[in-house]
Amino acid sequence: MSRLRIREAVDRLVAGLVVLALMLAATPVLILLLFVVIKGLPGMLAPGFFTDLPHPQGVPGGGVFNAILGTLIIIGFASLAAVPVGVLIGVFLSEYGHNRLGDTVRFVSDVLTGMPSIAFGIFAYTVLVATHVVGFSAIAGSAALAVLMLPVVLRSTETALLLVPNTFREAGLALGAPQWRVTLQIVVPAALGGIVTGALLSMARAVGETAPLLFTAFGNEFLQLNPFRPMGALSLTVFKNALVPYANLQDQAWAAALLLVLLVSITNILARFYVRRIQR
Amino acid sequence: MSQATAEPRVRPPLVTTGRQRRWLHGDQLFRGLAVASGVLLLLVSAIFLLALFIPALPSITRFGLPFLWGRDWDAVHLRFGALPFIYGTVVTSAIGMLIAFPVGLGAALFLAEESRLNWIRAPLSFAVELLAGIPSVVIGLWALFILTPIMRDDVEPFLNHLFGFLPFFQPPFSGTSFLTAGIVLAIMVLPILIALSRDVIRAVPRSLQEASLALGATRAETTWSVVLPYARVGITGAVLLALGRALGETIAVTMVIGNTPQITSRLFAQGYTLASVIANEFTEAVGPILQGVLFEIGLVLVLITIVVNVIARLMVWQFTKPEGR
Amino acid sequence: MKRAILAMVPAVGILLAACGSTSNTPASSPAAGFTIPTPPAANLIGAGSTFDYPFFNAAFYAYNQKFSDVTVNYQSIGSGGGIQQLTKKTVDFGASDVPLKTSEADAMGGADAVVQIPVTLGAVSLAYNLQGVGNGQLKLTPDLIAGIFLGSITTWNDPAITAVNSGLSLPSQPINVVHRSDASGTTYIFTDYLSNVSPEWKTKIGVGKSVSWKTGGGQKGNEAVAAYIKQTPGAIGYVELAYVVQTNMTQARLKNADGNFVLPSAAGATAAAAAKPNVTPTDFSIVNAPGKDSAPIAGYSWAMLYKDQTDKTKGQATVDLLYWLISPDGQQYAANLNYAKLPDNIAKADVATLKTVTSGGTALLTVS
């Protein structure tokens, strides 16, 4: 066998392995999504699921209206804090961070991702709730989630920015633009795809997290729009009701999980669509 | 060829006109803002660490250093040790990453490149990102209901049949085990690995790849020698984020690991992780000692994360090293 | 004719007056001496036991339907969580499966600063998965249960088990023990029972919400334990009665202190509770209670609040709420969900305790 033949064989083998890897990755993903859809549809199609407040066991019907609003409010505030700050830190790391400070920030961020999500809840609880600064509230929940989201956003922003070829920066500077303008108006838009991926991943994670909300947002069976009061969320609904023995509450839990997946999908699609328009 | 990862940044020259002086102020402002945000992260992390450390003090002073290698976990007689949990966390995360890294990287390579199966790319990419939005408790329940029986009745006996001479694959078979937890972790970190690696690989300039192919390299060789080294920083970042998720994942793991503090080489045995014990006991622990022990476990997790992070960086760096440079 | 009708008017008037005077709210009838007070408008927050969650959820929902300007937001973050939050005063009342330990009470200002009342009752079942052995067919004695969970009895056809179950054919399968991995009141009641009936258990393992198990794997929460048992042939574990009934699991008959093999039930728990008329936060165990129908593994769940309420309105609302909860009006929601009703004497004692709650020196509960 000539060397060329061996190399070609290796090439085909690797191609095959890559496809195998894809199938291995796709299988559990699709099975899980299918599982969520199958278990979640009955509850979601039940009348009143989207519009009613929760009913306890024994009272038929019931829905997750307050939890939907709660999730939107809590994640909304958390993203408002985490995404801009995370992008800014990512910019710092890629443009100004090739020094000890940058290395430290990078390292600390990586260690932070390794924390169990309950730790963020305890952190926000200790700083905001136990001190009676805000008490149990959506804001405290958002704070916990924002810290959880930060490392993902900043890491992916940094990566995306580093991958923008230097030629972009050089061109901007050659045209006389100052550094900050080059960064904001040339480099960041060029890296927008990667930045958005990071933001979406972090939001997807946050939307499904329960433990950070247990001691912060606390949960609420009633409708609550004031972010300084305890608030419910879809992830809390899933967590509470998936683990009780009552069938209709379990149905609601699975339906809430399916709804979370749908929320993530919609956000994903909207964000990608918007990015494509910007990059036109 | 220049690599974006290694080049120094071009600095604007010192200027003297008034307009440019205003721009320089803008630069300083922006730079200051960016640096401040980095410092903000350090500040938040410091408070985070303090919020863990102070409640852990009663436990640290009582149990001291032997806490790290103690093997008991007895809330009634107040004997605590973290070693079985450290073992469980490390083993399950290692299994998870060992499975997820090649699978995730391979999938990312596929999803990033052009190929005949283009119609799969978008929906699959999308599906993978959706997975990140599924709450852990749902994944845990799915794993408990569906994965554990399959592991106990099919996968574990199969592995025993093939590799039974190794101590890792000895019977008895249990659906809830280190191995099952590792597989669940692999599934959970795949979205991060795939999505981020895919973006990074896609960003490798076509010109580089085409040049390599023009010189006669095969696709595989191009990937190995050109694409991966170029994407090395990004892939490292993705791996570290995935690893972080694996180390800290709580609820899904606790439903399939069996929650038994023990140290054994058998992967089919039940185990316990640092994050799981915190989740299991925190809501009921009252009092400085019982709570302090859990906070100390949290600190141990920080320690493990640091150690594992350093090792992982080195490993991925080596793996994506450019040839002969 | 006219005179007859005129004569009836005062009688009807007296009847109407009698119906109206006992309470201002329409649908509540004074039952067994409870007159439900109308609470002031308030938004209350409670936290604690997950055991209580379904009951409290149903009850507080109904309470809000009844008194629309009182919302009670109860979240089940765990008994320990409830105690923590009450200590930090972030909630108006807490719920715990185990009353306060001395150290916990001290953190709240001493045992006299907190009022604790039992509000509901539950039984614990031993559920199993054995082919051909249906619900209630397996009989277990205290020694057997202790032996299984200590790991000294390891197969189903062990002579000790077959001796008690002569009518059954038990396989030589290993016993797959499952217990709770998360700290819980259910574990506390179960280990309390085992400490009571087995000296070996008492010295080796002891009583607690979380203990160092000698055998078996742990699952988080009743649901996961139940799921594990259902899908693992040869498994056995302890589960709250509500789960067993709601999901149609097979549970064992347990030998109680009187020597009868009873199937754990809500009635059995009430019978066990009735055998101990004086229940206090320091003396509350009702495991292995005498009585021919008593369920051997049963326990109370407690609500707690500060004796001196700083916010008079909230204090009033809380006390009114808890009063309603222990009255037959509130307890009916427990019965529907497989909890056991509080015995009448305990409910009465609770009322007396609630009357000690004050705000600014004056007692808050004014009804009898």
XYZ file of C-alpha atoms in Angstrom, chain A residues 3-4 7-8 10-11 14-15 17-22 24-26 28-33 35-36 39 85 88-92 94-96 98-99 101 103-120 122-123 126-127 147 150-152 154-156 158-159 161-166 169-170 173 176-181 183-184 193-194 197-198 200-201 204-211 214-215 235 238-239 242-243 253-254 257 260-262 264-266 268-269 272, chain B residues 4-5 7-12 20 22-28 30-31 33-35 37-42 44-45 47-48 51-52 55 102-111 117 120 124 126-139 141-142 145-146 187 190-192 194-196 198-201 203-205 216-221 230-231 233-238 240-241 243-245 247-251 255 275 278-279 282-283 295 298 301-302 305-307 309-310 313:
238
model
C 1.555 6.139 1.444
C -1.084 7.914 -0.554
C -3.570 8.552 3.796
C -6.716 8.262 1.724
C -7.268 7.369 7.005
C -9.197 10.247 5.496
C -11.949 9.921 9.889
C -14.886 11.010 7.774
C -15.800 8.566 12.535
C -17.089 12.091 12.287
C -20.430 10.852 10.994
C -20.482 8.265 13.764
C -19.814 10.975 16.290
C -22.674 12.974 14.887
C -23.892 9.340 18.716
C -24.493 12.953 19.615
C -27.787 13.224 17.795
C -29.726 11.049 22.888
C -30.543 14.614 21.938
C -33.412 13.543 19.707
C -34.620 10.886 22.142
C -34.705 13.385 24.980
C -36.513 16.009 22.927
C -39.515 12.296 25.359
C -40.227 15.842 26.484
C -44.849 13.617 27.933
C -21.563 42.771 31.222
C -17.936 43.737 27.907
C -15.742 41.347 29.873
C -15.275 39.283 26.717
C -14.172 42.420 24.905
C -11.827 43.193 27.758
C -9.795 39.690 23.865
C -8.716 43.282 23.268
C -7.090 44.339 26.510
C -3.364 39.644 27.376
C -1.863 40.219 30.759
C -5.348 40.541 35.016
C -5.513 35.559 32.800
C -6.886 35.817 36.305
C -10.313 36.821 35.075
C -10.321 33.953 32.592
C -9.333 31.446 35.237
C -11.824 32.703 37.802
C -14.584 32.552 35.209
C -13.732 28.935 34.394
C -13.781 27.975 38.057
C -17.104 29.742 38.476
C -18.715 27.542 35.826
C -17.868 24.517 37.921
C -20.072 25.588 40.791
C -23.294 23.669 41.351
C -26.181 25.915 40.504
C -27.425 25.839 44.077
C -24.298 27.751 45.100
C -25.406 30.758 43.064
C -27.105 30.536 48.203
C -24.808 33.397 47.212
C -26.815 35.492 51.555
C -26.157 38.841 49.929
C -23.806 35.307 37.904
C -21.738 35.362 33.040
C -18.939 32.817 32.445
C -20.653 31.320 29.414
C -17.851 36.070 28.463
C -16.006 32.965 27.341
C -17.862 32.655 24.074
C -13.886 36.303 23.919
C -13.530 33.328 21.611
C -13.768 38.164 19.091
C -10.389 36.438 18.942
C -11.441 34.695 15.776
C -12.110 37.930 13.944
C -9.081 38.288 11.677
C -6.697 41.043 12.595
C -8.876 45.729 13.077
C -5.961 46.920 11.021
C -7.316 51.671 12.455
C -8.225 56.522 11.336
C -10.866 55.190 13.673
C -10.006 55.057 17.355
C -9.621 51.712 19.090
C -12.981 51.789 20.792
C -14.805 52.459 17.573
C -13.945 47.339 18.520
C -17.555 48.354 18.811
C -22.771 35.155 15.514
C -20.520 33.668 18.159
C -24.569 31.720 20.452
C -22.997 32.263 23.833
C -28.444 32.030 23.821
C -26.693 29.089 25.461
C -31.182 28.430 27.725
C -29.312 27.192 30.764
C -30.780 29.884 32.995
C -34.333 29.226 31.890
C -34.094 25.602 33.015
C -32.386 26.181 36.334
C -34.295 25.588 39.537
C -31.834 25.486 42.421
C -35.355 28.169 45.441
C -33.995 30.575 47.998
C -38.508 25.703 36.100
C -41.365 21.570 36.740
C -39.255 20.811 39.774
C -42.487 16.401 38.569
C -41.814 14.848 41.947
C -44.734 19.674 35.024
C -43.894 17.968 31.742
C -40.767 21.609 30.532
C -39.399 25.899 28.253
C -37.971 24.103 25.248
C -40.352 26.005 22.982
C -35.688 28.493 23.983
C -36.463 27.600 20.357
C -38.323 30.820 19.705
C -33.017 31.035 19.255
C -34.811 31.538 15.967
C -30.397 34.127 14.651
C -5.454 35.429 15.359
C -4.772 33.818 18.656
C -0.678 38.096 17.393
C -0.191 41.153 19.536
C -2.745 43.856 19.221
C -1.916 46.876 17.082
C -1.872 49.999 19.199
C -2.936 53.351 17.791
C -7.819 62.795 18.012
C -11.104 63.386 22.076
C -10.934 60.001 20.483
C -8.101 59.071 22.786
C -10.311 59.985 25.716
C -12.935 57.730 24.196
C -10.351 54.990 24.011
C -9.343 55.450 27.608
C -13.765 52.375 26.822
C -10.668 50.614 27.991
C -14.929 50.362 31.235
C -13.745 47.049 29.884
C -11.119 46.646 32.559
C -15.987 44.910 34.075
C -13.196 42.373 34.410
C -12.504 43.608 37.901
C -16.226 43.433 38.639
C -16.157 39.741 37.889
C -13.247 39.263 40.268
C -18.273 39.153 42.534
C -16.231 35.960 42.661
C -17.810 37.771 47.484
C -18.973 34.394 46.209
C -20.207 33.564 51.054
C -18.996 29.970 50.926
C -20.442 29.592 56.874
C -14.588 13.068 20.857
C -18.293 12.814 20.139
C -18.830 16.539 20.516
C -15.773 17.504 18.519
C -16.663 15.078 15.754
C -20.210 16.330 15.623
C -18.983 19.915 15.600
C -16.645 19.158 12.715
C -19.530 17.716 10.787
C -21.906 20.540 11.543
C -25.840 16.010 4.226
C -29.286 17.820 8.460
C -29.451 19.191 14.216
C -30.852 23.686 16.480
C -31.826 20.511 18.318
C -28.492 20.396 20.097
C -28.902 23.962 21.337
C -32.426 23.170 22.517
C -31.059 20.455 24.726
C -29.382 23.127 26.805
C -32.816 24.472 27.715
C -34.208 21.267 29.159
C -34.325 21.496 32.960
C -31.972 19.110 34.739
C -34.784 17.517 36.654
C -36.398 16.464 33.367
C -33.161 14.946 32.120
C -36.231 11.762 35.381
C -35.745 10.598 31.801
C -37.076 5.996 33.947
C -35.493 5.120 30.636
C -25.369 14.192 27.211
C -22.757 18.026 24.523
C -24.717 21.185 23.630
C -22.020 23.493 24.976
C -20.882 21.143 20.024
C -22.345 24.618 19.700
C -19.210 26.487 20.709
C -18.894 24.399 15.758
C -18.770 28.183 15.745
C -15.054 28.171 16.322
C -14.352 25.676 13.558
C -14.551 30.641 11.770
C -11.347 29.084 10.538
C -10.566 30.924 7.276
C -2.069 17.795 -1.327
C -3.235 17.192 2.238
C -6.352 15.110 2.771
C -9.404 16.496 4.566
C -8.439 14.637 7.700
C -4.879 15.945 7.614
C -6.286 27.418 14.677
C -9.407 26.707 16.708
C -8.262 28.468 22.014
C -11.938 28.287 21.234
C -12.089 24.551 21.692
C -10.240 24.833 24.979
C -12.794 27.387 26.099
C -15.640 25.115 25.068
C -13.587 24.138 30.037
C -17.140 25.397 30.026
C -16.154 20.556 32.202
C -17.443 23.184 34.566
C -20.988 22.143 33.839
C -18.421 19.144 37.749
C -21.295 21.213 39.060
C -24.283 19.333 37.665
C -26.477 18.341 40.513
C -30.005 17.123 40.033
C -31.103 10.769 40.271
C -22.736 18.588 44.110
C -25.122 19.478 48.743
C -28.397 19.213 46.839
C -28.958 21.496 52.038
C -32.661 22.119 52.414
C -20.398 24.751 52.636
C -18.699 23.547 48.275
C -15.626 21.594 44.854
C -13.991 24.947 44.136
C -12.540 22.669 39.845
C -9.305 24.638 40.012
C -7.149 21.543 39.860
C -9.195 23.196 35.132
C -5.425 23.442 35.147
C -6.106 23.307 29.871
